[in-house]
PDB file of C-alpha atoms in Angstrom:
ATOM      1  CA  UNK A   1     169.876  99.626 152.502  1.00 79.00           C
ATOM      2  CA  UNK A   2     168.453 103.357 154.409  1.00 80.00           C
ATOM      3  CA  UNK A   3     164.972 102.647 153.218  1.00 84.00           C
ATOM      4  CA  UNK A   4     164.980  99.431 155.070  1.00 87.00           C
ATOM      5  CA  UNK A   5     166.403 100.786 157.632  1.00 89.00           C
ATOM      6  CA  UNK A   6     163.728 103.359 157.854  1.00 84.00           C
ATOM      7  CA  UNK A   7     161.132 101.070 157.314  1.00 86.00           C
ATOM      8  CA  UNK A   8     162.397  98.935 160.133  1.00 90.00           C
ATOM      9  CA  UNK A   9     162.177 102.049 162.830  1.00 88.00           C
ATOM     10  CA  UNK A  10     158.676 103.377 160.812  1.00 84.00           C
ATOM     11  CA  UNK A  11     157.200  99.755 162.428  1.00 86.00           C
ATOM     12  CA  UNK A  12     158.167 100.431 165.978  1.00 88.00           C
ATOM     13  CA  UNK A  13     158.036 103.668 166.302  1.00 86.00           C
ATOM     14  CA  UNK A  14     155.734 105.064 163.485  1.00 85.00           C
ATOM     15  CA  UNK A  15     157.912 108.071 161.850  1.00 80.00           C
ATOM     16  CA  UNK A  16     156.449 108.525 158.867  1.00 82.00           C
ATOM     17  CA  UNK A  17     153.215 111.480 160.031  1.00 81.00           C
ATOM     18  CA  UNK A  18     156.615 113.311 161.874  1.00 78.00           C
ATOM     19  CA  UNK A  19     158.559 112.698 158.505  1.00 75.00           C
ATOM     20  CA  UNK A  20     156.032 113.842 156.279  1.00 76.00           C
ATOM     21  CA  UNK A  21     154.906 116.797 158.733  1.00 73.00           C
ATOM     22  CA  UNK A  22     158.885 118.017 158.524  1.00 71.00           C
ATOM     23  CA  UNK A  23     159.335 116.953 154.832  1.00 72.00           C
ATOM     24  CA  UNK A  24     156.268 118.568 153.117  1.00 73.00           C
ATOM     25  CA  UNK A  25     156.202 122.005 155.336  1.00 70.00           C
ATOM     26  CA  UNK A  26     156.012 124.821 151.895  1.00 73.00           C
ATOM     27  CA  UNK A  27     157.838 127.361 151.899  1.00 73.00           C
ATOM     28  CA  UNK A  28     156.812 130.447 151.297  1.00 72.00           C
ATOM     29  CA  UNK A  29     157.480 131.998 147.919  1.00 71.00           C
ATOM     30  CA  UNK A  30     158.651 135.125 148.734  1.00 70.00           C
ATOM     31  CA  UNK A  31     161.975 133.122 150.620  1.00 72.00           C
ATOM     32  CA  UNK A  32     162.689 131.404 147.155  1.00 68.00           C
ATOM     33  CA  UNK A  33     166.065 132.749 146.404  1.00 66.00           C
ATOM     34  CA  UNK A  34     165.051 130.989 142.333  1.00 62.00           C
ATOM     35  CA  UNK A  35     162.347 133.402 142.715  1.00 61.00           C
ATOM     36  CA  UNK A  36     163.519 136.737 144.176  1.00 65.00           C
ATOM     37  CA  UNK A  37     166.702 137.600 144.331  1.00 58.00           C
ATOM     38  CA  UNK A  38     166.527 139.120 147.992  1.00 68.00           C
ATOM     39  CA  UNK A  39     165.162 136.149 149.384  1.00 73.00           C
ATOM     40  CA  UNK A  40     168.657 135.232 150.267  1.00 81.00           C
ATOM     41  CA  UNK A  41     168.141 137.403 152.766  1.00 84.00           C
ATOM     42  CA  UNK A  42     166.694 134.732 154.423  1.00 86.00           C
ATOM     43  CA  UNK A  43     169.827 132.205 154.690  1.00 88.00           C
ATOM     44  CA  UNK A  44     170.942 133.714 157.337  1.00 93.00           C
ATOM     45  CA  UNK A  45     169.239 132.009 159.834  1.00 92.00           C
ATOM     46  CA  UNK A  46     170.456 128.675 158.292  1.00 92.00           C
ATOM     47  CA  UNK A  47     173.518 129.237 157.589  1.00 94.00           C
ATOM     48  CA  UNK A  48     174.537 130.415 161.169  1.00 96.00           C
ATOM     49  CA  UNK A  49     172.733 127.272 162.437  1.00 96.00           C
ATOM     50  CA  UNK A  50     174.555 124.643 160.056  1.00 97.00           C
ATOM     51  CA  UNK A  51     178.029 126.801 161.240  1.00 97.00           C
ATOM     52  CA  UNK A  52     176.783 125.984 165.224  1.00 97.00           C
ATOM     53  CA  UNK A  53     176.372 122.153 164.070  1.00 97.00           C
ATOM     54  CA  UNK A  54     179.841 122.445 162.803  1.00 97.00           C
ATOM     55  CA  UNK A  55     180.965 123.912 165.834  1.00 98.00           C
ATOM     56  CA  UNK A  56     179.328 121.035 168.591  1.00 97.00           C
ATOM     57  CA  UNK A  57     180.789 118.671 165.765  1.00 97.00           C
ATOM     58  CA  UNK A  58     184.522 120.177 165.856  1.00 98.00           C
ATOM     59  CA  UNK A  59     184.189 120.763 169.814  1.00 97.00           C
ATOM     60  CA  UNK A  60     182.949 116.868 170.465  1.00 97.00           C
ATOM     61  CA  UNK A  61     186.559 115.969 168.247  1.00 97.00           C
ATOM     62  CA  UNK A  62     188.322 118.611 170.191  1.00 97.00           C
ATOM     63  CA  UNK A  63     187.349 117.875 173.407  1.00 96.00           C
ATOM     64  CA  UNK A  64     188.185 114.298 173.395  1.00 96.00           C
ATOM     65  CA  UNK A  65     191.924 115.147 172.965  1.00 97.00           C
ATOM     66  CA  UNK A  66     191.937 118.339 175.271  1.00 97.00           C
ATOM     67  CA  UNK A  67     193.138 118.580 178.490  1.00 96.00           C
ATOM     68  CA  UNK A  68     191.483 121.457 181.120  1.00 94.00           C
ATOM     69  CA  UNK A  69     194.053 121.756 183.461  1.00 92.00           C
ATOM     70  CA  UNK A  70     196.514 124.897 183.942  1.00 92.00           C
ATOM     71  CA  UNK A  71     199.738 122.320 183.572  1.00 93.00           C
ATOM     72  CA  UNK A  72     198.355 120.757 180.602  1.00 95.00           C
ATOM     73  CA  UNK A  73     196.089 122.657 178.449  1.00 96.00           C
ATOM     74  CA  UNK A  74     198.547 124.139 176.534  1.00 96.00           C
ATOM     75  CA  UNK A  75     200.457 120.973 175.818  1.00 96.00           C
ATOM     76  CA  UNK A  76     196.922 119.236 174.925  1.00 97.00           C
ATOM     77  CA  UNK A  77     196.231 121.521 172.197  1.00 96.00           C
ATOM     78  CA  UNK A  78     199.654 122.125 170.305  1.00 96.00           C
ATOM     79  CA  UNK A  79     199.228 117.625 170.588  1.00 97.00           C
ATOM     80  CA  UNK A  80     195.940 118.283 169.229  1.00 95.00           C
ATOM     81  CA  UNK A  81     197.126 121.103 166.697  1.00 94.00           C
ATOM     82  CA  UNK A  82     200.442 119.067 165.535  1.00 94.00           C
ATOM     83  CA  UNK A  83     200.454 115.444 165.803  1.00 96.00           C
ATOM     84  CA  UNK A  84     196.947 114.247 165.594  1.00 96.00           C
ATOM     85  CA  UNK A  85     195.410 113.397 162.128  1.00 94.00           C
ATOM     86  CA  UNK A  86     193.697 116.499 160.744  1.00 95.00           C
ATOM     87  CA  UNK A  87     193.541 117.893 164.272  1.00 96.00           C
ATOM     88  CA  UNK A  88     194.680 121.296 163.076  1.00 96.00           C
ATOM     89  CA  UNK A  89     191.631 121.787 160.269  1.00 97.00           C
ATOM     90  CA  UNK A  90     189.163 120.257 162.540  1.00 97.00           C
ATOM     91  CA  UNK A  91     190.699 123.300 165.276  1.00 97.00           C
ATOM     92  CA  UNK A  92     190.826 125.989 162.449  1.00 97.00           C
ATOM     93  CA  UNK A  93     187.571 125.036 161.724  1.00 97.00           C
ATOM     94  CA  UNK A  94     186.076 125.694 165.434  1.00 97.00           C
ATOM     95  CA  UNK A  95     188.422 129.190 165.753  1.00 96.00           C
ATOM     96  CA  UNK A  96     187.108 130.238 162.626  1.00 97.00           C
ATOM     97  CA  UNK A  97     183.582 128.824 162.772  1.00 97.00           C
ATOM     98  CA  UNK A  98     183.789 131.079 166.362  1.00 96.00           C
ATOM     99  CA  UNK A  99     183.858 134.877 164.587  1.00 96.00           C
ATOM    100  CA  UNK A 100     181.781 133.296 161.332  1.00 97.00           C
ATOM    101  CA  UNK A 101     179.004 132.384 163.614  1.00 97.00           C
ATOM    102  CA  UNK A 102     178.554 135.801 165.150  1.00 96.00           C
ATOM    103  CA  UNK A 103     179.122 137.709 161.856  1.00 96.00           C
ATOM    104  CA  UNK A 104     175.839 135.212 160.458  1.00 96.00           C
ATOM    105  CA  UNK A 105     173.675 135.644 163.339  1.00 96.00           C
ATOM    106  CA  UNK A 106     174.130 139.098 163.468  1.00 96.00           C
ATOM    107  CA  UNK A 107     173.257 139.534 159.613  1.00 96.00           C
ATOM    108  CA  UNK A 108     170.308 137.463 160.515  1.00 95.00           C
ATOM    109  CA  UNK A 109     169.450 140.268 162.692  1.00 95.00           C
ATOM    110  CA  UNK A 110     169.808 142.785 160.982  1.00 94.00           C
ATOM    111  CA  UNK A 111     167.362 141.051 158.395  1.00 92.00           C
ATOM    112  CA  UNK A 112     164.624 140.451 161.317  1.00 93.00           C
ATOM    113  CA  UNK A 113     164.954 144.138 162.473  1.00 93.00           C
ATOM    114  CA  UNK A 114     164.956 146.017 159.058  1.00 91.00           C
ATOM    115  CA  UNK A 115     161.549 143.286 157.875  1.00 88.00           C
ATOM    116  CA  UNK A 116     159.788 144.349 161.059  1.00 89.00           C
ATOM    117  CA  UNK A 117     159.925 140.709 161.628  1.00 89.00           C
ATOM    118  CA  UNK A 118     159.638 141.064 165.591  1.00 91.00           C
ATOM    119  CA  UNK A 119     156.766 142.528 166.030  1.00 90.00           C
ATOM    120  CA  UNK A 120     153.554 141.162 166.722  1.00 88.00           C
ATOM    121  CA  UNK A 121     153.208 137.677 167.043  1.00 89.00           C
ATOM    122  CA  UNK A 122     156.659 137.028 167.462  1.00 92.00           C
ATOM    123  CA  UNK A 123     157.703 139.314 169.774  1.00 94.00           C
ATOM    124  CA  UNK A 124     159.056 135.984 171.854  1.00 96.00           C
ATOM    125  CA  UNK A 125     160.504 134.867 168.865  1.00 95.00           C
ATOM    126  CA  UNK A 126     162.814 138.194 169.107  1.00 96.00           C
ATOM    127  CA  UNK A 127     163.617 137.897 172.232  1.00 97.00           C
ATOM    128  CA  UNK A 128     164.666 134.148 172.106  1.00 97.00           C
ATOM    129  CA  UNK A 129     166.757 134.832 169.156  1.00 96.00           C
ATOM    130  CA  UNK A 130     168.595 137.618 171.193  1.00 97.00           C
ATOM    131  CA  UNK A 131     169.246 135.064 174.543  1.00 98.00           C
ATOM    132  CA  UNK A 132     171.020 132.663 171.531  1.00 98.00           C
ATOM    133  CA  UNK A 133     173.460 135.690 170.260  1.00 97.00           C
ATOM    134  CA  UNK A 134     174.122 136.712 174.056  1.00 97.00           C
ATOM    135  CA  UNK A 135     174.802 132.653 174.805  1.00 98.00           C
ATOM    136  CA  UNK A 136     176.793 132.439 171.371  1.00 97.00           C
ATOM    137  CA  UNK A 137     179.284 135.668 172.808  1.00 96.00           C
ATOM    138  CA  UNK A 138     179.374 133.929 175.657  1.00 95.00           C
ATOM    139  CA  UNK A 139     180.619 130.960 174.427  1.00 97.00           C
ATOM    140  CA  UNK A 140     183.304 132.458 172.288  1.00 95.00           C
ATOM    141  CA  UNK A 141     184.025 134.652 175.380  1.00 93.00           C
ATOM    142  CA  UNK A 142     184.537 131.081 177.455  1.00 94.00           C
ATOM    143  CA  UNK A 143     186.417 129.155 174.638  1.00 95.00           C
ATOM    144  CA  UNK A 144     189.134 132.012 174.207  1.00 94.00           C
ATOM    145  CA  UNK A 145     190.944 131.433 177.334  1.00 93.00           C
ATOM    146  CA  UNK A 146     190.597 127.306 177.124  1.00 96.00           C
ATOM    147  CA  UNK A 147     194.296 127.192 174.465  1.00 95.00           C
ATOM    148  CA  UNK A 148     195.258 128.678 178.290  1.00 93.00           C
ATOM    149  CA  UNK A 149     198.286 130.925 176.420  1.00 93.00           C
ATOM    150  CA  UNK A 150     199.502 134.624 176.908  1.00 93.00           C
ATOM    151  CA  UNK A 151     197.037 136.153 174.903  1.00 92.00           C
ATOM    152  CA  UNK A 152     193.992 134.082 176.296  1.00 92.00           C
ATOM    153  CA  UNK A 153     195.043 134.871 179.913  1.00 90.00           C
ATOM    154  CA  UNK A 154     195.661 138.366 179.416  1.00 92.00           C
ATOM    155  CA  UNK A 155     192.482 139.010 177.319  1.00 90.00           C
ATOM    156  CA  UNK A 156     190.400 136.854 180.394  1.00 90.00           C
ATOM    157  CA  UNK A 157     191.926 139.255 183.198  1.00 90.00           C
ATOM    158  CA  UNK A 158     190.476 142.635 181.585  1.00 90.00           C
ATOM    159  CA  UNK A 159     186.973 140.569 180.752  1.00 89.00           C
ATOM    160  CA  UNK A 160     186.801 139.405 184.433  1.00 90.00           C
ATOM    161  CA  UNK A 161     187.923 143.161 185.189  1.00 90.00           C
ATOM    162  CA  UNK A 162     184.642 144.298 183.040  1.00 90.00           C
ATOM    163  CA  UNK A 163     183.112 141.903 185.037  1.00 89.00           C
ATOM    164  CA  UNK A 164     184.151 143.223 188.236  1.00 89.00           C
ATOM    165  CA  UNK A 165     183.189 146.893 187.588  1.00 91.00           C
ATOM    166  CA  UNK A 166     179.148 145.791 187.510  1.00 90.00           C
ATOM    167  CA  UNK A 167     177.691 147.695 190.522  1.00 91.00           C
ATOM    168  CA  UNK A 168     176.546 145.635 193.636  1.00 88.00           C
ATOM    169  CA  UNK A 169     177.338 142.631 192.022  1.00 90.00           C
ATOM    170  CA  UNK A 170     180.103 142.913 189.872  1.00 89.00           C
ATOM    171  CA  UNK A 171     182.428 140.930 193.139  1.00 89.00           C
ATOM    172  CA  UNK A 172     180.220 138.654 194.099  1.00 90.00           C
ATOM    173  CA  UNK A 173     180.154 137.744 189.996  1.00 89.00           C
ATOM    174  CA  UNK A 174     184.049 137.749 189.572  1.00 89.00           C
ATOM    175  CA  UNK A 175     184.201 135.491 192.560  1.00 88.00           C
ATOM    176  CA  UNK A 176     181.874 132.982 190.701  1.00 87.00           C
ATOM    177  CA  UNK A 177     183.210 132.439 187.163  1.00 88.00           C
ATOM    178  CA  UNK A 178     187.310 133.085 188.592  1.00 87.00           C
ATOM    179  CA  UNK A 179     187.246 130.673 191.251  1.00 84.00           C
ATOM    180  CA  UNK A 180     188.721 132.954 193.168  1.00 79.00           C
ATOM    181  CA  UNK A 181     188.756 136.748 194.182  1.00 74.00           C
ATOM    182  CA  UNK A 182     192.170 137.683 193.109  1.00 75.00           C
ATOM    183  CA  UNK A 183     194.378 135.110 191.065  1.00 79.00           C
ATOM    184  CA  UNK A 184     193.170 133.726 187.133  1.00 83.00           C
ATOM    185  CA  UNK A 185     194.096 130.441 187.585  1.00 87.00           C
ATOM    186  CA  UNK A 186     193.233 126.346 188.151  1.00 90.00           C
ATOM    187  CA  UNK A 187     190.138 127.755 189.053  1.00 91.00           C
ATOM    188  CA  UNK A 188     189.240 129.817 185.877  1.00 93.00           C
ATOM    189  CA  UNK A 189     190.612 127.485 183.338  1.00 94.00           C
ATOM    190  CA  UNK A 190     188.277 124.827 184.892  1.00 94.00           C
ATOM    191  CA  UNK A 191     185.088 126.581 185.330  1.00 94.00           C
ATOM    192  CA  UNK A 192     185.708 128.420 181.712  1.00 95.00           C
ATOM    193  CA  UNK A 193     185.630 124.772 180.413  1.00 96.00           C
ATOM    194  CA  UNK A 194     182.941 123.315 182.050  1.00 95.00           C
ATOM    195  CA  UNK A 195     180.578 126.177 181.004  1.00 95.00           C
ATOM    196  CA  UNK A 196     181.209 126.289 177.303  1.00 97.00           C
ATOM    197  CA  UNK A 197     181.167 122.889 177.536  1.00 97.00           C
ATOM    198  CA  UNK A 198     178.073 121.992 179.446  1.00 96.00           C
ATOM    199  CA  UNK A 199     176.319 124.344 180.468  1.00 97.00           C
ATOM    200  CA  UNK A 200     175.589 126.963 177.990  1.00 97.00           C
ATOM    201  CA  UNK A 201     175.223 124.030 175.274  1.00 97.00           C
ATOM    202  CA  UNK A 202     172.122 123.084 177.710  1.00 97.00           C
ATOM    203  CA  UNK A 203     170.911 126.656 176.721  1.00 98.00           C
ATOM    204  CA  UNK A 204     171.618 126.805 173.803  1.00 98.00           C
ATOM    205  CA  UNK A 205     169.640 123.830 172.456  1.00 97.00           C
ATOM    206  CA  UNK A 206     166.376 124.774 174.651  1.00 97.00           C
ATOM    207  CA  UNK A 207     166.682 128.218 173.440  1.00 98.00           C
ATOM    208  CA  UNK A 208     167.480 126.732 169.886  1.00 97.00           C
ATOM    209  CA  UNK A 209     163.993 124.445 170.229  1.00 95.00           C
ATOM    210  CA  UNK A 210     161.877 126.932 171.002  1.00 96.00           C
ATOM    211  CA  UNK A 211     163.182 129.124 168.405  1.00 96.00           C
ATOM    212  CA  UNK A 212     162.507 126.682 166.250  1.00 93.00           C
ATOM    213  CA  UNK A 213     159.042 125.969 167.961  1.00 91.00           C
ATOM    214  CA  UNK A 214     157.512 129.166 167.013  1.00 92.00           C
ATOM    215  CA  UNK A 215     159.204 129.207 163.874  1.00 90.00           C
ATOM    216  CA  UNK A 216     157.158 126.824 163.000  1.00 86.00           C
ATOM    217  CA  UNK A 217     154.226 127.597 164.297  1.00 86.00           C
ATOM    218  CA  UNK A 218     153.971 131.798 163.118  1.00 86.00           C
ATOM    219  CA  UNK A 219     156.021 130.733 159.569  1.00 80.00           C
ATOM    220  CA  UNK A 220     158.062 132.753 158.213  1.00 80.00           C
ATOM    221  CA  UNK A 221     157.690 136.966 158.113  1.00 77.00           C
ATOM    222  CA  UNK A 222     156.696 138.253 154.936  1.00 71.00           C
ATOM    223  CA  UNK A 223     158.525 140.483 152.511  1.00 67.00           C
ATOM    224  CA  UNK A 224     159.708 144.086 153.952  1.00 62.00           C
TER     225      UNK A 224
END
């Protein structure tokens, strides 16, 4: 069945050369765990991407039930957690995945740094990777407010106070993010939701595409 579907698509779009280029791409011997135990450190990047995929899919499921306003936000999370089939599992995956993806990105960054993989000709890819790291941190920060419970509310107030302390631009950034110069309320929740669901994922997908293209062009860095 899958072969027939592939043949049908290939006849119209000629995807065989593209698929062959991806599937037949050789992986260097030093990243094969069967040959070198130390090659496991090269798995951190792939594991990070795998968790990102889980975050995206689980997040899509959560947005089907989440209501981004201060009246219904907490109630919608409670309903998802206790009434929706598998809702508790999917939310748990998204919750713990948000922490795990940061840990895996940190390990991946350490591997790249200590093996000197950020040096020429991979300087630009290192910069893109650091930007991805900051985007993931911002995703965790904006998602923290969305349940609209007391812990999330006070944590967001502290975050906004830190942003306000930015020299020169602090008050403007605070108003831009919070939606109000003094109150963390409905505008703040709506903006955090929009940033978390639309703006940051768009930036993440663009940066990931650039990251993978450069890895494919430059190849995987050599061993230490």
